[in-house]
Coordinates of C-alpha atoms in Angstrom, one line a residue:
M1223 CA -60.8 -43.4 54.4
Q1224 CA -59.7 -42.2 51.0
N1225 CA -59.1 -45.7 49.7
K1226 CA -61.8 -47.6 51.5
G1227 CA -64.5 -44.9 51.8
L1228 CA -65.9 -43.5 55.0
A1229 CA -68.8 -46.0 55.1
N1230 CA -66.6 -49.1 54.9
C1231 CA -64.1 -47.7 57.5
L1232 CA -66.8 -47.0 60.0
R1233 CA -68.2 -50.5 59.7
E1234 CA -64.8 -52.1 60.2
W1235 CA -64.0 -49.9 63.2
S1236 CA -67.3 -50.6 64.9
K1237 CA -66.6 -54.3 64.6
A1238 CA -63.1 -53.8 66.0
Y1239 CA -63.8 -51.2 68.7
G1240 CA -67.5 -51.6 69.6
R1241 CA -70.5 -49.3 69.6
V1242 CA -68.7 -46.2 71.0
Y1243 CA -65.1 -45.1 70.0
G1244 CA -63.2 -42.0 69.0
I1245 CA -61.5 -40.9 65.9
Y1246 CA -59.8 -37.7 64.6
R1247 CA -61.1 -36.1 61.4
N1248 CA -58.1 -34.0 60.5
S1249 CA -57.3 -32.4 63.8
Q1250 CA -60.9 -32.6 65.2
P1251 CA -61.8 -35.2 67.8
M1252 CA -65.0 -37.1 67.0
L1253 CA -67.1 -39.6 69.0
V1254 CA -68.5 -42.3 66.8
T1255 CA -71.4 -44.4 68.0
N1256 CA -74.1 -46.7 66.5
D1257 CA -75.6 -47.1 70.0
L1258 CA -79.3 -46.2 69.5
D1259 CA -79.8 -45.1 73.0
I1260 CA -77.0 -42.6 72.7
L1261 CA -78.2 -41.5 69.3
R1262 CA -81.7 -40.8 70.7
E1263 CA -80.2 -38.5 73.3
V1264 CA -78.0 -36.7 70.8
M1265 CA -80.6 -36.4 68.0
V1266 CA -83.8 -35.8 70.1
K1267 CA -83.7 -35.5 73.9
E1268 CA -80.5 -33.5 74.2
F1269 CA -81.0 -31.8 70.8
P1270 CA -80.5 -28.3 72.2
H1271 CA -77.0 -29.2 73.1
F1272 CA -76.4 -30.9 69.7
A1273 CA -78.3 -28.7 67.3
D1274 CA -75.4 -27.8 65.0
R1275 CA -73.5 -30.0 62.6
H1276 CA -69.8 -30.5 63.3
D1277 CA -69.0 -30.3 59.6
T1278 CA -67.4 -27.2 58.4
V1279 CA -67.3 -25.9 54.8
N1280 CA -65.1 -23.3 53.2
D1281 CA -67.6 -22.1 50.7
K1282 CA -69.5 -19.1 52.1
T1283 CA -72.6 -19.9 50.2
F1284 CA -72.9 -23.4 51.7
Q1285 CA -72.3 -22.0 55.2
K1286 CA -75.6 -20.2 54.9
T1287 CA -77.6 -23.2 53.8
V1288 CA -80.2 -24.9 56.0
F1289 CA -77.9 -28.0 56.0
F1290 CA -74.8 -26.2 57.4
A1291 CA -76.3 -23.2 59.1
R1292 CA -75.9 -23.0 62.9
G1293 CA -77.7 -21.7 66.0
H1294 CA -80.4 -19.1 65.6
D1295 CA -79.7 -18.8 61.8
W1296 CA -80.5 -22.4 61.3
R1297 CA -83.8 -22.2 63.3
R1298 CA -84.8 -19.1 61.5
I1299 CA -84.1 -20.5 58.0
R1300 CA -85.7 -23.8 58.8
N1301 CA -88.9 -22.1 60.0
I1302 CA -89.1 -20.1 56.8
I1303 CA -88.7 -22.9 54.4
T1304 CA -90.7 -25.6 56.2
P1305 CA -94.0 -24.5 54.7
T1306 CA -92.8 -25.4 51.3
F1307 CA -93.3 -29.1 52.1
T1308 CA -96.8 -29.2 53.5
S1309 CA -99.4 -31.5 51.9
G1310 CA -101.0 -28.5 50.3
K1311 CA -97.8 -27.4 48.7
L1312 CA -97.0 -30.9 47.5
R1313 CA -100.4 -31.1 45.8
L1314 CA -99.5 -28.0 43.8
M1315 CA -96.4 -29.9 42.5
E1316 CA -98.2 -33.0 41.4
N1317 CA -99.0 -31.9 37.8
Y1318 CA -95.4 -30.9 37.1
I1319 CA -94.0 -34.1 38.6
N1320 CA -96.5 -36.2 36.5
R1321 CA -95.4 -34.3 33.3
C1322 CA -91.7 -35.0 34.0
S1323 CA -92.6 -38.7 34.8
E1324 CA -94.4 -39.1 31.5
V1325 CA -91.3 -37.8 29.7
L1326 CA -89.1 -40.2 31.7
T1327 CA -91.4 -43.1 30.7
E1328 CA -91.4 -42.2 27.1
N1329 CA -87.6 -42.0 27.0
M1330 CA -87.4 -45.4 28.5
L1331 CA -90.0 -46.8 26.1
K1332 CA -87.9 -45.7 23.2
I1333 CA -85.1 -47.9 24.5
A1334 CA -87.4 -50.8 25.4
R1335 CA -88.8 -50.9 21.9
N1336 CA -85.3 -51.5 20.6
G1337 CA -84.5 -54.1 23.2
G1338 CA -81.8 -51.9 24.7
K1339 CA -80.4 -51.1 28.2
I1340 CA -81.0 -47.9 30.2
M1341 CA -78.1 -46.0 31.8
V1342 CA -80.3 -45.6 34.9
K1343 CA -78.5 -42.7 36.7
E1344 CA -78.4 -40.6 33.5
Y1345 CA -82.1 -40.8 32.8
C1346 CA -83.1 -40.5 36.5
G1347 CA -80.8 -37.6 37.0
A1348 CA -82.3 -35.7 34.1
F1349 CA -85.8 -36.5 35.5
T1350 CA -84.9 -35.1 39.0
M1351 CA -83.2 -32.1 37.5
D1352 CA -86.4 -31.2 35.6
V1353 CA -88.5 -31.7 38.7
I1354 CA -86.3 -29.7 41.0
T1355 CA -85.9 -26.7 38.6
G1356 CA -89.7 -26.7 37.9
T1357 CA -91.0 -27.1 41.4
A1358 CA -88.3 -25.0 43.1
L1359 CA -87.5 -22.3 40.6
G1360 CA -90.5 -22.3 38.3
I1361 CA -88.4 -22.7 35.1
L1362 CA -88.2 -25.4 32.4
V1363 CA -84.8 -26.7 31.5
N1364 CA -85.9 -29.8 29.5
S1365 CA -83.0 -31.9 30.7
Q1366 CA -84.7 -35.1 29.6
H1367 CA -84.8 -33.9 26.0
D1368 CA -81.2 -32.8 26.2
L1369 CA -79.0 -35.0 28.4
Q1370 CA -76.1 -32.6 27.8
N1371 CA -78.0 -29.7 29.3
K1372 CA -75.7 -27.4 31.2
F1373 CA -77.6 -27.8 34.4
V1374 CA -77.1 -31.6 34.3
S1375 CA -73.6 -31.6 33.0
N1376 CA -72.4 -29.2 35.7
A1377 CA -74.2 -31.1 38.4
K1378 CA -72.4 -34.3 37.2
I1379 CA -69.1 -32.5 37.6
I1380 CA -69.9 -31.6 41.2
F1381 CA -70.7 -35.3 42.1
D1382 CA -68.0 -36.8 39.8
T1383 CA -66.0 -39.4 41.8
R1384 CA -62.9 -38.4 39.9
R1385 CA -62.9 -35.1 41.9
D1386 CA -62.1 -37.1 45.0
R1387 CA -58.4 -36.8 44.4
T1388 CA -58.6 -33.0 44.4
N1389 CA -60.8 -33.2 47.5
F1390 CA -58.2 -35.5 49.1
I1391 CA -55.4 -32.9 48.5
Q1392 CA -57.7 -30.2 50.0
Q1393 CA -58.3 -32.4 53.0
L1394 CA -54.6 -32.8 53.6
L1395 CA -54.1 -29.1 53.3
S1396 CA -57.0 -28.4 55.7
I1397 CA -55.1 -30.2 58.5
N1398 CA -52.8 -27.2 58.7
P1399 CA -54.6 -24.0 59.7
F1400 CA -52.4 -21.8 57.5
L1401 CA -52.9 -24.0 54.5
N1402 CA -56.6 -24.3 55.2
R1403 CA -56.8 -20.5 54.6
L1404 CA -55.0 -21.1 51.3
V1405 CA -57.7 -23.5 50.3
R1406 CA -60.4 -20.9 51.0
I1407 CA -58.5 -18.2 49.1
L1408 CA -57.7 -20.4 46.1
P1409 CA -60.6 -22.9 45.8
N1410 CA -59.8 -23.8 42.2
L1411 CA -56.0 -24.2 42.7
F1412 CA -56.0 -27.9 42.0
S1413 CA -58.9 -28.0 39.5
K1414 CA -58.4 -27.6 35.8
Q1415 CA -62.1 -27.7 35.1
E1416 CA -64.3 -24.7 35.1
N1417 CA -65.9 -24.4 38.5
P1418 CA -69.5 -25.8 38.2
M1419 CA -70.4 -23.9 41.4
T1420 CA -69.8 -20.7 39.6
F1421 CA -72.2 -21.7 36.9
F1422 CA -75.0 -22.5 39.4
L1423 CA -74.4 -19.4 41.5
E1424 CA -74.6 -17.1 38.4
A1425 CA -77.7 -18.9 37.1
I1426 CA -79.5 -18.8 40.4
R1427 CA -78.7 -15.1 40.9
R1428 CA -80.1 -14.3 37.5
I1429 CA -83.3 -16.3 38.3
V1430 CA -83.7 -14.6 41.6
A1431 CA -83.2 -11.1 40.0
D1432 CA -85.7 -11.9 37.3
R1433 CA -88.3 -13.1 39.8
K1434 CA -87.9 -10.0 42.0
E1435 CA -88.7 -7.8 39.0
E1436 CA -92.0 -9.6 38.3
T1437 CA -94.9 -7.3 38.9
V1438 CA -97.8 -9.8 38.4
P1439 CA -98.3 -12.2 41.3
R1440 CA -97.9 -15.9 40.5
K1441 CA -100.9 -18.3 40.8
Q1442 CA -98.7 -20.8 42.6
T1443 CA -96.1 -20.1 45.2
D1444 CA -92.9 -22.2 44.5
F1445 CA -89.9 -22.5 46.7
L1446 CA -88.2 -19.5 45.2
Q1447 CA -91.2 -17.2 45.6
L1448 CA -91.5 -18.3 49.3
L1449 CA -87.9 -17.2 49.8
V1450 CA -88.2 -14.0 47.9
N1451 CA -91.3 -13.1 49.9
A1452 CA -89.3 -13.7 53.1
E1453 CA -86.4 -11.4 52.1
A1454 CA -85.6 -8.9 54.8
S1455 CA -85.0 -5.3 54.2
E1456 CA -81.3 -4.3 53.6
D1457 CA -81.3 -2.3 56.8
F1458 CA -82.5 -5.0 59.2
V1459 CA -82.5 -8.7 59.5
D1460 CA -83.7 -10.3 62.8
T1461 CA -81.2 -13.1 63.1
T1462 CA -82.0 -13.6 66.8
A1463 CA -85.7 -14.4 66.7
E1464 CA -86.3 -18.1 66.1
N1465 CA -89.6 -17.3 64.4
G1466 CA -88.2 -14.4 62.5
K1467 CA -89.1 -14.0 58.8
G1468 CA -86.0 -12.3 57.6
L1469 CA -83.7 -13.7 55.0
T1470 CA -80.8 -12.0 53.4
Y1471 CA -80.2 -12.1 49.6
D1472 CA -77.2 -14.4 50.1
E1473 CA -79.3 -16.7 52.3
I1474 CA -81.9 -16.9 49.6
V1475 CA -79.3 -17.9 47.0
A1476 CA -77.8 -20.4 49.4
Q1477 CA -81.1 -22.2 50.1
I1478 CA -81.9 -22.5 46.4
M1479 CA -78.4 -23.9 45.8
I1480 CA -78.6 -26.6 48.4
F1481 CA -82.2 -27.5 47.6
F1482 CA -81.2 -27.6 43.9
L1483 CA -78.1 -29.8 44.2
A1484 CA -79.4 -32.1 47.0
G1485 CA -82.8 -32.5 45.3
Y1486 CA -81.0 -33.6 42.1
E1487 CA -78.5 -36.0 43.4
T1488 CA -80.2 -37.8 46.3
T1489 CA -83.5 -38.6 44.5
A1490 CA -81.8 -39.7 41.3
T1491 CA -79.5 -42.0 43.3
T1492 CA -82.4 -43.6 45.1
L1493 CA -84.3 -44.1 41.8
Q1494 CA -81.1 -45.7 40.4
F1495 CA -80.7 -48.2 43.2
M1496 CA -84.4 -49.0 43.3
T1497 CA -84.4 -49.7 39.6
Y1498 CA -81.5 -52.1 40.2
N1499 CA -83.3 -53.8 43.0
L1500 CA -86.5 -54.3 40.9
A1501 CA -84.5 -55.8 38.1
V1502 CA -82.6 -58.2 40.4
F1503 CA -85.8 -59.1 42.3
P1504 CA -88.6 -59.5 39.7
D1505 CA -91.1 -60.9 42.3
V1506 CA -90.8 -57.6 44.2
Q1507 CA -91.3 -55.7 41.0
Q1508 CA -94.4 -57.7 40.1
R1509 CA -95.9 -57.2 43.5
I1510 CA -95.5 -53.4 43.1
V1511 CA -97.2 -53.5 39.7
D1512 CA -100.1 -55.5 41.1
E1513 CA -100.4 -53.0 44.0
I1514 CA -100.5 -50.1 41.6
Q1515 CA -103.3 -51.7 39.7
E1516 CA -105.3 -52.7 42.8
Q1517 CA -104.9 -49.5 44.7
I1518 CA -105.1 -46.7 42.0
G1519 CA -105.8 -48.5 38.7
D1520 CA -105.4 -46.1 35.8
E1521 CA -105.8 -42.9 37.9
V1522 CA -103.2 -40.2 37.7
P1523 CA -100.9 -40.6 40.6
T1524 CA -101.3 -37.9 43.3
N1525 CA -100.0 -37.1 46.7
D1526 CA -103.2 -38.7 48.2
N1527 CA -103.5 -41.9 46.2
V1528 CA -99.8 -42.9 46.1
S1529 CA -100.1 -43.0 49.9
K1530 CA -102.0 -46.3 49.4
L1531 CA -98.9 -47.9 47.8
K1532 CA -97.6 -49.4 51.0
Y1533 CA -95.5 -52.1 49.5
M1534 CA -93.8 -49.6 47.1
E1535 CA -92.9 -47.5 50.1
Q1536 CA -91.5 -50.5 51.9
T1537 CA -89.4 -51.2 48.8
I1538 CA -88.2 -47.6 48.7
K1539 CA -87.2 -47.7 52.4
E1540 CA -85.4 -51.0 52.0
T1541 CA -83.5 -49.6 49.1
L1542 CA -82.5 -46.6 51.2
R1543 CA -81.5 -48.9 54.1
L1544 CA -79.0 -50.7 51.9
F1545 CA -78.0 -47.7 49.8
P1546 CA -78.5 -44.5 51.8
T1547 CA -77.8 -41.3 49.9
V1548 CA -75.7 -40.0 52.7
V1549 CA -73.6 -42.5 54.8
S1550 CA -73.1 -40.3 57.9
V1551 CA -74.0 -37.0 59.5
T1552 CA -72.5 -35.2 62.4
R1553 CA -73.5 -33.1 65.4
M1554 CA -71.4 -30.9 67.7
A1555 CA -71.7 -30.6 71.5
S1556 CA -72.4 -27.0 72.5
E1557 CA -71.9 -27.9 76.1
T1558 CA -70.2 -30.8 77.9
V1559 CA -72.8 -33.6 78.1
T1560 CA -72.7 -37.1 79.7
I1561 CA -74.8 -39.8 78.1
K1562 CA -74.8 -43.4 79.3
G1563 CA -71.6 -42.8 81.1
V1564 CA -69.9 -41.3 78.1
T1565 CA -68.8 -37.7 78.5
I1566 CA -68.8 -35.6 75.3
P1567 CA -66.8 -32.4 75.9
K1568 CA -67.9 -29.1 74.6
G1569 CA -66.8 -28.6 71.0
V1570 CA -66.3 -32.3 70.3
G1571 CA -68.2 -33.8 67.3
V1572 CA -70.5 -36.8 67.2
L1573 CA -70.3 -38.8 64.0
I1574 CA -73.5 -40.8 63.3
P1575 CA -72.7 -43.7 61.0
I1576 CA -75.9 -44.1 59.1
Y1577 CA -74.7 -46.8 56.7
D1578 CA -73.3 -48.8 59.6
V1579 CA -76.5 -48.5 61.7
M1580 CA -78.7 -49.7 58.9
R1581 CA -76.5 -52.7 58.1
D1582 CA -76.2 -53.7 61.8
P1583 CA -77.3 -57.3 62.3
E1584 CA -78.7 -56.5 65.8
Y1585 CA -81.0 -53.9 64.3
F1586 CA -81.7 -55.7 60.9
P1587 CA -81.2 -59.5 60.9
D1588 CA -79.5 -60.7 57.7
P1589 CA -78.6 -57.0 56.9
E1590 CA -77.2 -57.7 53.5
V1591 CA -80.4 -59.3 52.3
F1592 CA -82.9 -57.1 50.3
R1593 CA -86.3 -57.6 52.1
P1594 CA -89.0 -54.9 51.8
E1595 CA -91.1 -56.8 54.4
R1596 CA -88.8 -55.4 57.1
F1597 CA -90.9 -52.2 56.9
S1598 CA -94.4 -53.7 56.9
N1599 CA -96.7 -52.4 59.6
E1600 CA -96.3 -55.7 61.6
A1601 CA -92.5 -55.5 61.5
K1602 CA -92.3 -51.8 62.3
D1603 CA -93.8 -52.5 65.7
E1604 CA -90.7 -54.4 66.6
M1605 CA -88.3 -52.0 65.0
N1606 CA -86.5 -49.2 66.9
P1607 CA -87.3 -46.1 64.8
L1608 CA -83.8 -44.8 65.4
S1609 CA -82.4 -47.7 63.3
F1610 CA -83.7 -46.2 60.0
L1611 CA -81.7 -43.1 59.5
A1612 CA -81.9 -42.6 55.7
F1613 CA -83.5 -39.2 56.2
G1614 CA -81.9 -38.4 59.5
F1615 CA -83.9 -38.1 62.7
G1616 CA -85.3 -35.5 65.1
P1617 CA -85.5 -31.7 64.4
R1618 CA -82.8 -31.8 61.7
L1619 CA -84.7 -34.5 59.8
C1620 CA -84.3 -34.1 56.0
I1621 CA -86.7 -31.3 55.1
G1622 CA -87.2 -32.6 51.6
K1623 CA -88.2 -36.1 52.6
R1624 CA -91.9 -35.9 51.6
L1625 CA -91.1 -34.3 48.2
A1626 CA -88.4 -37.0 47.5
L1627 CA -90.8 -39.9 48.3
L1628 CA -93.6 -38.3 46.2
E1629 CA -91.2 -37.9 43.2
I1630 CA -90.1 -41.5 43.5
K1631 CA -93.6 -42.9 43.8
I1632 CA -95.1 -40.9 41.0
A1633 CA -92.2 -41.7 38.7
M1634 CA -92.4 -45.4 39.5
V1635 CA -96.1 -45.6 38.9
H1636 CA -95.7 -44.1 35.4
V1637 CA -92.7 -46.2 34.5
L1638 CA -93.8 -49.6 35.8
R1639 CA -97.2 -49.3 34.1
K1640 CA -95.4 -49.6 30.8
I1641 CA -91.8 -50.8 31.5
K1642 CA -90.4 -54.0 33.0
F1643 CA -86.9 -54.0 34.3
V1644 CA -85.0 -57.2 33.6
K1645 CA -81.8 -58.5 35.0
T1646 CA -79.1 -59.4 32.5
Q1647 CA -76.1 -61.7 33.2
D1648 CA -73.7 -58.7 33.5
L1649 CA -75.8 -57.1 36.3
P1650 CA -74.3 -58.3 39.6
E1651 CA -76.5 -59.5 42.4
N1652 CA -74.0 -58.3 44.9
L1653 CA -73.4 -54.7 43.7
P1654 CA -69.8 -53.6 44.1
L1655 CA -69.5 -50.0 45.3
I1656 CA -66.5 -47.6 45.3
A1657 CA -65.5 -45.1 47.9
S1658 CA -66.7 -41.6 47.0
G1659 CA -66.6 -39.4 50.1
S1660 CA -69.9 -39.7 52.0
R1661 CA -71.7 -41.3 49.0
L1662 CA -72.2 -44.9 47.7
V1663 CA -71.4 -45.2 44.0
P1664 CA -71.5 -48.3 41.8
V1665 CA -68.1 -49.3 40.4
T1666 CA -69.5 -49.1 36.9
P1667 CA -72.7 -47.2 35.8
L1668 CA -75.8 -49.3 36.2
M1669 CA -77.2 -50.5 32.9
V1670 CA -80.6 -52.2 33.2
K1671 CA -82.5 -53.9 30.4
A1672 CA -85.9 -52.5 29.8
V1673 CA -88.7 -54.4 28.0
L1674 CA -92.3 -53.5 27.2
R1675 CA -94.7 -54.6 29.9
H1676 CA -97.5 -54.9 27.3
T1677 CA -97.3 -55.6 23.6
E1678 CA -97.9 -52.4 21.7
T1679 CA -100.2 -52.4 18.6
K1680 CA -99.7 -50.2 15.7
S1681 CA -102.7 -48.2 14.5

């Protein structure tokens, strides 16, 4: 797994052993399946028996996040933060996303005017960092004006593929229960770099403290304010009521941390791969440009009018099908369950190979081919909805899905109105990827040529 990457291993194993087989992750037995009937049972119909993720994390902060929380804690936290992503709340975020998109476009225009290439992930990462800090925390970090901003530089360290060797050593240690405790006690034992998680935790705690001291109510309720409003008293937290409104201080910090890091990396990665696809497939790019002009013209993009951009959304989904931001997720059986003749004992994990499912030729003919038309209204009628797992499925569907799609659409409207992405000879049509844990990362940073869509006139 370390050498080939989890995604590639799971694809090879499913070809060798079929749609249902077992593996061990460290000392834990895991059932792996890309059988959609079984996945429907696990993720939807039998969800009460598979509500928790099998993954474990040593970091106490991440244990409290909506991603890793379990049981009643997960349901309570999920119920509290869900209102952040309603249509009404997303409309309140439009102006800020548009402002960040305008800065992104202007930065790309500067490169296009000089006939240069864009280091896509760097620019898209700064954009998503500005969006997430503004919409979630209500602060301005101006990452796009300062690509070495501490928020961006520390986030890069967390997702740096060179950290995989350290992670591998920690994985080996975690096989032994005693040494696993050592990893928890000395988390930085093998890292010579300053721990970026410490930077984020300290920054978030300062932001939370400052917000709690504010006496004047804010006109708009951002993610942080919603959590602060839901903080329980120090004497009592109802952790048993599924609809309870209590959050501890540590839970508030944890939700901000996961929202902050996940919102930065996943959306930036999708924008990176979509930009690559638009450069490699200019006909797709031109069709999106035409659709923008036909459907919304010169209007400011909003949550309402970008919903008209059907082909753009098809392109986003096809990008995510080929390059999902997470290649697998897990569930854990809380009781022994038998599905389609397969018995999953209590405590055993189920590994859902997202990347393998979405490149399965039975579910997507010619799976290696980039074809946005797969997600047209006509084609979707014949598609099993379980086959598209880029955002997960069922009650643990990615809670930030709607915000991520809105960010991508608004950014692309602004950029494509003025910029054309062009494929150069050194941009490969079959993009080589390296193993990086549960993520897909290009072997070399993607550099895409940008040219002006329209000739600018000097006044």
